[in-house]
Amino acid sequence: RRQALGGFVRCRRRRAAARMFRDIERSLSRYVLTIAAINATFGVLVGLAMWLLGLPSPHLWGALAAILNFALYVGPAAMAVILFGVAAISFDSMSAAVVPPLVYVGLNLIEGQFVTPTVLGRRFTMTPLIVFLALVLWLWIWGVLGAFLAVPLLIVARTVLVHLAPRFRLT
């Protein structure tokens, strides 16, 4: 940041660049806090669902679901496998052992396909379609890492565009 700001000779442009960096930092911080809140809520719901299903230590599964939800695709897949293993040990029949991972996958689908894009779209004044398309594009280009970085990259691009072309709005 210092090197980038040091490259500007004129004070006015340096201040404008500093405002842009500050806005990027603020937006990315809001994004991380929003995702953390969504994941925490998701963890509470998973814990409640596992408690209702009679799985032992539901608070543990809720906390693990919240933490693993930060790792796109890999975390939820690992969580589903873990829940199946615990349910297979805890319940007498295989049909009962399949229910907790299916409930988890259902909750994860609702969170990942509807809740997160809608909340991020509203919080960052971007349509959920743009958020979804960014996820698809960066997932296709860089795989799981791209999906993880898609929304932060979109937020940075939006902030830079707003500062460079104030009339341009990515909404």
CSV table of N, CA, C and O in Angstrom, one decimal, residues 35-36 38-40 42-43 46 60-83 104 108 111 144 148:
chain,number,residue,atom,x,y,z
A,35,ILE,N,-19.7,-13.2,6.1
A,35,ILE,CA,-19.5,-14.6,5.9
A,35,ILE,C,-19.4,-15.4,7.3
A,35,ILE,O,-20.0,-16.4,7.5
A,36,ALA,N,-18.7,-14.8,8.2
A,36,ALA,CA,-18.6,-15.4,9.5
A,36,ALA,C,-19.9,-15.4,10.2
A,36,ALA,O,-20.3,-16.4,10.9
A,38,ILE,N,-22.9,-15.6,8.7
A,38,ILE,CA,-23.7,-16.6,8.0
A,38,ILE,C,-23.3,-18.0,8.5
A,38,ILE,O,-24.1,-18.8,8.7
A,39,ASN,N,-22.0,-18.2,8.5
A,39,ASN,CA,-21.5,-19.5,8.9
A,39,ASN,C,-21.8,-19.8,10.4
A,39,ASN,O,-22.1,-21.0,10.7
A,40,ALA,N,-21.8,-18.9,11.3
A,40,ALA,CA,-22.2,-19.1,12.7
A,40,ALA,C,-23.6,-19.5,12.8
A,40,ALA,O,-24.0,-20.4,13.5
A,42,PHE,N,-25.4,-20.8,10.4
A,42,PHE,CA,-25.5,-22.1,9.8
A,42,PHE,C,-25.1,-23.2,10.8
A,42,PHE,O,-25.8,-24.2,10.9
A,43,GLY,N,-24.1,-22.9,11.5
A,43,GLY,CA,-23.6,-23.9,12.5
A,43,GLY,C,-24.7,-24.1,13.6
A,43,GLY,O,-24.9,-25.2,14.1
A,46,VAL,N,-27.4,-26.2,12.1
A,46,VAL,CA,-27.0,-27.6,12.0
A,46,VAL,C,-27.0,-28.3,13.3
A,46,VAL,O,-27.5,-29.4,13.5
A,60,LEU,N,-21.1,-29.9,19.0
A,60,LEU,CA,-19.9,-30.2,18.3
A,60,LEU,C,-20.1,-30.2,16.8
A,60,LEU,O,-19.3,-29.6,16.1
A,61,TRP,N,-21.2,-30.8,16.3
A,61,TRP,CA,-21.4,-30.9,14.9
A,61,TRP,C,-21.8,-29.5,14.3
A,61,TRP,O,-21.4,-29.2,13.2
A,62,GLY,N,-22.5,-28.7,15.1
A,62,GLY,CA,-22.8,-27.3,14.7
A,62,GLY,C,-21.6,-26.5,14.6
A,62,GLY,O,-21.4,-25.8,13.6
A,63,ALA,N,-20.7,-26.6,15.6
A,63,ALA,CA,-19.4,-25.8,15.5
A,63,ALA,C,-18.5,-26.3,14.4
A,63,ALA,O,-18.0,-25.4,13.6
A,64,LEU,N,-18.4,-27.6,14.2
A,64,LEU,CA,-17.6,-28.1,13.1
A,64,LEU,C,-18.2,-27.7,11.7
A,64,LEU,O,-17.5,-27.4,10.8
A,65,ALA,N,-19.6,-27.7,11.6
A,65,ALA,CA,-20.2,-27.3,10.4
A,65,ALA,C,-19.9,-25.8,10.1
A,65,ALA,O,-19.6,-25.5,8.9
A,66,ALA,N,-19.9,-25.0,11.1
A,66,ALA,CA,-19.6,-23.6,10.9
A,66,ALA,C,-18.2,-23.3,10.4
A,66,ALA,O,-17.9,-22.6,9.5
A,67,ILE,N,-17.3,-24.1,11.0
A,67,ILE,CA,-15.9,-23.9,10.7
A,67,ILE,C,-15.6,-24.5,9.3
A,67,ILE,O,-14.9,-23.8,8.4
A,68,LEU,N,-16.1,-25.7,9.0
A,68,LEU,CA,-15.8,-26.3,7.7
A,68,LEU,C,-16.5,-25.6,6.6
A,68,LEU,O,-16.2,-25.8,5.4
A,69,ASN,N,-17.6,-24.8,6.9
A,69,ASN,CA,-18.3,-24.1,5.8
A,69,ASN,C,-17.4,-23.0,5.2
A,69,ASN,O,-17.7,-22.5,4.1
A,70,PHE,N,-16.3,-22.6,5.8
A,70,PHE,CA,-15.4,-21.6,5.2
A,70,PHE,C,-14.7,-22.2,4.0
A,70,PHE,O,-14.3,-21.5,3.1
A,71,ALA,N,-14.5,-23.5,4.0
A,71,ALA,CA,-13.8,-24.2,3.0
A,71,ALA,C,-14.8,-24.7,2.0
A,71,ALA,O,-15.5,-25.7,2.2
A,72,LEU,N,-15.0,-23.9,0.9
A,72,LEU,CA,-16.0,-24.3,-0.1
A,72,LEU,C,-15.9,-25.7,-0.6
A,72,LEU,O,-14.8,-26.1,-0.9
A,73,TYR,N,-17.0,-26.3,-0.8
A,73,TYR,CA,-17.1,-27.6,-1.4
A,73,TYR,C,-16.4,-28.7,-0.6
A,73,TYR,O,-16.9,-29.7,-0.3
A,74,VAL,N,-15.1,-28.5,-0.3
A,74,VAL,CA,-14.3,-29.6,0.5
A,74,VAL,C,-14.9,-29.7,1.9
A,74,VAL,O,-15.1,-30.8,2.4
A,75,GLY,N,-15.1,-28.6,2.6
A,75,GLY,CA,-15.6,-28.6,4.0
A,75,GLY,C,-16.9,-29.2,4.1
A,75,GLY,O,-17.1,-30.1,4.9
A,76,PRO,N,-17.9,-28.8,3.3
A,76,PRO,CA,-19.2,-29.5,3.4
A,76,PRO,C,-19.2,-30.9,3.0
A,76,PRO,O,-19.9,-31.7,3.7
A,77,ALA,N,-18.4,-31.3,2.1
A,77,ALA,CA,-18.3,-32.7,1.7
A,77,ALA,C,-17.7,-33.5,2.9
A,77,ALA,O,-18.2,-34.6,3.2
A,78,ALA,N,-16.7,-33.0,3.5
A,78,ALA,CA,-16.0,-33.7,4.7
A,78,ALA,C,-17.0,-33.7,5.8
A,78,ALA,O,-17.1,-34.8,6.5
A,79,MET,N,-17.8,-32.7,6.0
A,79,MET,CA,-18.8,-32.7,7.1
A,79,MET,C,-19.9,-33.7,6.9
A,79,MET,O,-20.3,-34.4,7.8
A,80,ALA,N,-20.3,-33.9,5.6
A,80,ALA,CA,-21.3,-34.9,5.3
A,80,ALA,C,-20.8,-36.3,5.6
A,80,ALA,O,-21.5,-37.2,6.2
A,81,VAL,N,-19.5,-36.6,5.2
A,81,VAL,CA,-18.9,-37.9,5.5
A,81,VAL,C,-18.8,-38.1,7.0
A,81,VAL,O,-19.1,-39.2,7.5
A,82,ILE,N,-18.4,-37.1,7.7
A,82,ILE,CA,-18.2,-37.2,9.2
A,82,ILE,C,-19.6,-37.5,9.8
A,82,ILE,O,-19.7,-38.4,10.7
A,83,LEU,N,-20.6,-36.8,9.4
A,83,LEU,CA,-21.9,-37.0,10.0
A,83,LEU,C,-22.5,-38.4,9.6
A,83,LEU,O,-23.1,-39.0,10.5
A,104,TYR,N,-28.1,-32.3,6.6
A,104,TYR,CA,-27.0,-31.4,6.5
A,104,TYR,C,-26.8,-30.9,5.1
A,104,TYR,O,-26.7,-29.7,4.9
A,108,ASN,N,-27.1,-27.1,3.8
A,108,ASN,CA,-26.0,-26.5,3.1
A,108,ASN,C,-26.4,-26.0,1.7
A,108,ASN,O,-25.9,-24.9,1.3
A,111,GLU,N,-28.3,-22.8,2.3
A,111,GLU,CA,-27.4,-21.7,2.6
A,111,GLU,C,-26.5,-21.3,1.5
A,111,GLU,O,-26.4,-20.1,1.2
A,144,VAL,N,-11.4,-24.6,-6.6
A,144,VAL,CA,-11.9,-24.3,-5.3
A,144,VAL,C,-11.3,-23.0,-4.8
A,144,VAL,O,-12.0,-22.2,-4.2
A,148,PHE,N,-13.3,-19.6,-3.6
A,148,PHE,CA,-13.1,-18.9,-2.3
A,148,PHE,C,-12.8,-17.4,-2.5
A,148,PHE,O,-13.2,-16.6,-1.7
